[in-house]
Amino acid sequence: MEKKLWSADNGDGTYKNPILYVVYSDPDVIRVGKDYFMTASSFCNAPGLPLLHSTDLVNWKLVNYILPEIPTERYDKPAHGCGVWDPSLRYHDGTFYACFPMPDEGIYMSTTKDPFGKWSKPVNIRPGA
């Protein structure tokens, strides 16, 4: 029996739900020119902050991960319910920004000029309490 990957695109200008046949918690989507980019929470999983790309908001492809690893040693072992939550993706003047809170550690930011390439090492821009 041949198995096919899910596609929301009916190939005739229409689509069916769900658009993505997977759960991406707390998604954030931006448009840069004709391109759309989406990221989502990854909690204690690494690589973290999946980055998806689309040109029509129907056909999405996982193209990168913003975090090759979670920025603190605490996550060398699973820490369920902790980690990277509710990311925010932005673009300004040629640079992509990904800000993400880690409730126990603070708010971090990573940047890139090329979202398909390497992102900067995350910087803690607001330490946790």
mmCIF file of C-alpha atoms in Angstrom:
data_model
loop_
_atom_site.group_PDB
_atom_site.id
_atom_site.type_symbol
_atom_site.label_atom_id
_atom_site.label_comp_id
_atom_site.label_asym_id
_atom_site.label_seq_id
_atom_site.Cartn_x
_atom_site.Cartn_y
_atom_site.Cartn_z
ATOM 1 C CA MET A 1 0.000 0.000 0.000
ATOM 2 C CA GLU A 2 1.433 3.373 -1.037
ATOM 3 C CA LYS A 3 1.316 6.142 1.579
ATOM 4 C CA LYS A 4 1.156 9.796 0.574
ATOM 5 C CA LEU A 5 2.118 12.801 2.639
ATOM 6 C CA TRP A 6 -0.769 15.090 3.592
ATOM 7 C CA SER A 7 -1.360 18.022 1.270
ATOM 8 C CA ALA A 8 -4.005 20.657 1.912
ATOM 9 C CA ASP A 9 -3.692 21.922 -1.671
ATOM 10 C CA ASN A 10 -6.369 20.372 -3.901
ATOM 11 C CA GLY A 11 -4.409 21.469 -6.993
ATOM 12 C CA ASP A 12 -7.306 23.472 -8.408
ATOM 13 C CA GLY A 13 -7.015 26.729 -6.463
ATOM 14 C CA THR A 14 -8.880 25.344 -3.463
ATOM 15 C CA TYR A 15 -7.642 23.733 -0.267
ATOM 16 C CA LYS A 16 -8.879 21.512 2.534
ATOM 17 C CA ASN A 17 -8.373 21.668 6.279
ATOM 18 C CA PRO A 18 -6.227 21.150 8.158
ATOM 19 C CA ILE A 19 -3.633 23.212 6.318
ATOM 20 C CA LEU A 20 -0.888 21.644 8.442
ATOM 21 C CA TYR A 21 -1.425 18.073 9.560
ATOM 22 C CA VAL A 22 0.662 18.569 12.694
ATOM 23 C CA VAL A 23 0.371 20.702 15.819
ATOM 24 C CA TYR A 24 2.541 23.804 15.900
ATOM 25 C CA SER A 25 1.805 25.375 19.300
ATOM 26 C CA ASP A 26 1.706 29.150 19.631
ATOM 27 C CA PRO A 27 2.478 29.905 15.961
ATOM 28 C CA ASP A 28 3.650 33.291 14.756
ATOM 29 C CA VAL A 29 3.560 34.140 11.041
ATOM 30 C CA ILE A 30 5.079 37.079 9.190
ATOM 31 C CA ARG A 31 5.132 38.138 5.553
ATOM 32 C CA VAL A 32 8.282 39.441 3.902
ATOM 33 C CA GLY A 33 7.570 40.380 0.299
ATOM 34 C CA LYS A 34 5.942 37.340 -1.344
ATOM 35 C CA ASP A 35 7.181 34.966 1.362
ATOM 36 C CA TYR A 36 5.529 33.877 4.591
ATOM 37 C CA PHE A 37 7.497 32.499 7.525
ATOM 38 C CA MET A 38 6.134 30.737 10.590
ATOM 39 C CA THR A 39 7.690 29.588 13.828
ATOM 40 C CA ALA A 40 6.196 27.930 16.897
ATOM 41 C CA SER A 41 6.957 26.863 20.456
ATOM 42 C CA SER A 42 9.302 23.912 20.826
ATOM 43 C CA PHE A 43 9.393 23.697 24.640
ATOM 44 C CA CYS A 44 12.271 21.418 25.772
ATOM 45 C CA ASN A 45 12.876 19.905 22.317
ATOM 46 C CA ALA A 46 15.935 20.532 20.186
ATOM 47 C CA PRO A 47 16.519 21.509 17.559
ATOM 48 C CA GLY A 48 14.062 24.205 18.552
ATOM 49 C CA LEU A 49 11.855 26.843 17.009
ATOM 50 C CA PRO A 50 10.927 25.227 13.706
ATOM 51 C CA LEU A 51 10.862 27.641 10.779
ATOM 52 C CA LEU A 52 8.355 27.008 8.009
ATOM 53 C CA HIS A 53 8.087 28.812 4.665
ATOM 54 C CA SER A 54 5.164 29.360 2.273
ATOM 55 C CA THR A 55 4.309 31.598 -0.648
ATOM 56 C CA ASP A 56 0.538 31.035 -0.494
ATOM 57 C CA LEU A 57 -0.338 30.224 3.173
ATOM 58 C CA VAL A 58 -1.470 26.731 2.063
ATOM 59 C CA ASN A 59 1.697 24.924 1.036
ATOM 60 C CA TRP A 60 4.179 25.028 3.922
ATOM 61 C CA LYS A 61 7.644 23.501 4.108
ATOM 62 C CA LEU A 62 9.863 23.086 7.162
ATOM 63 C CA VAL A 63 13.047 24.881 6.048
ATOM 64 C CA ASN A 64 15.110 25.435 9.186
ATOM 65 C CA TYR A 65 15.333 25.505 12.957
ATOM 66 C CA ILE A 66 16.229 28.780 14.637
ATOM 67 C CA LEU A 67 17.832 27.001 17.611
ATOM 68 C CA PRO A 68 20.204 24.093 17.006
ATOM 69 C CA GLU A 69 20.117 23.611 20.794
ATOM 70 C CA ILE A 70 18.383 25.229 23.742
ATOM 71 C CA PRO A 71 20.635 27.963 25.184
ATOM 72 C CA THR A 72 21.161 26.626 28.728
ATOM 73 C CA GLU A 73 22.684 23.401 30.079
ATOM 74 C CA ARG A 74 19.490 22.688 32.017
ATOM 75 C CA TYR A 75 18.014 21.297 28.797
ATOM 76 C CA ASP A 76 20.705 18.716 28.176
ATOM 77 C CA LYS A 77 18.083 16.424 29.749
ATOM 78 C CA PRO A 78 14.322 16.675 29.137
ATOM 79 C CA ALA A 79 12.563 19.304 31.247
ATOM 80 C CA HIS A 80 8.926 18.857 30.281
ATOM 81 C CA GLY A 81 6.746 21.934 30.634
ATOM 82 C CA CYS A 82 9.775 24.220 30.430
ATOM 83 C CA GLY A 83 11.895 25.663 27.654
ATOM 84 C CA VAL A 84 11.037 27.750 24.610
ATOM 85 C CA TRP A 85 7.501 29.148 24.553
ATOM 86 C CA ASP A 86 5.488 31.589 22.423
ATOM 87 C CA PRO A 87 8.091 32.881 19.962
ATOM 88 C CA SER A 88 7.733 36.141 18.104
ATOM 89 C CA LEU A 89 9.111 36.436 14.575
ATOM 90 C CA ARG A 90 9.784 39.862 13.051
ATOM 91 C CA TYR A 91 11.565 41.395 10.075
ATOM 92 C CA HIS A 92 13.019 44.876 9.775
ATOM 93 C CA ASP A 93 15.475 46.479 7.361
ATOM 94 C CA GLY A 94 16.948 43.224 6.037
ATOM 95 C CA THR A 95 17.162 41.364 9.350
ATOM 96 C CA PHE A 96 14.936 38.639 10.778
ATOM 97 C CA TYR A 97 14.442 38.605 14.554
ATOM 98 C CA ALA A 98 13.185 35.716 16.665
ATOM 99 C CA CYS A 99 12.373 36.573 20.275
ATOM 100 C CA PHE A 100 11.320 33.816 22.625
ATOM 101 C CA PRO A 101 10.668 33.574 26.335
ATOM 102 C CA MET A 102 11.966 30.797 28.478
ATOM 103 C CA PRO A 103 9.866 31.356 31.613
ATOM 104 C CA ASP A 104 12.588 30.387 34.084
ATOM 105 C CA GLU A 105 15.541 31.899 32.230
ATOM 106 C CA GLY A 106 14.246 35.088 30.587
ATOM 107 C CA ILE A 107 13.641 36.389 27.078
ATOM 108 C CA TYR A 108 16.110 35.571 24.311
ATOM 109 C CA MET A 109 16.662 36.886 20.804
ATOM 110 C CA SER A 110 18.319 35.400 17.732
ATOM 111 C CA THR A 111 18.814 37.150 14.365
ATOM 112 C CA THR A 112 19.737 36.396 10.765
ATOM 113 C CA LYS A 113 19.898 38.036 7.356
ATOM 114 C CA ASP A 114 19.051 34.673 5.717
ATOM 115 C CA PRO A 115 16.190 32.728 7.361
ATOM 116 C CA PHE A 116 17.180 29.600 5.428
ATOM 117 C CA GLY A 117 20.731 29.815 6.806
ATOM 118 C CA LYS A 118 22.314 30.041 10.223
ATOM 119 C CA TRP A 119 20.738 32.098 12.990
ATOM 120 C CA SER A 120 22.850 33.923 15.580
ATOM 121 C CA LYS A 121 23.531 32.432 18.987
ATOM 122 C CA PRO A 122 20.604 33.475 21.229
ATOM 123 C CA VAL A 123 21.216 36.429 23.547
ATOM 124 C CA ASN A 124 19.320 36.830 26.808
ATOM 125 C CA ILE A 125 17.806 40.305 26.413
ATOM 126 C CA ARG A 126 15.777 40.193 29.639
ATOM 127 C CA PRO A 127 16.917 37.785 32.360
ATOM 128 C CA GLY A 128 14.279 35.855 34.309
ATOM 129 C CA ALA A 129 13.206 36.722 37.824
#
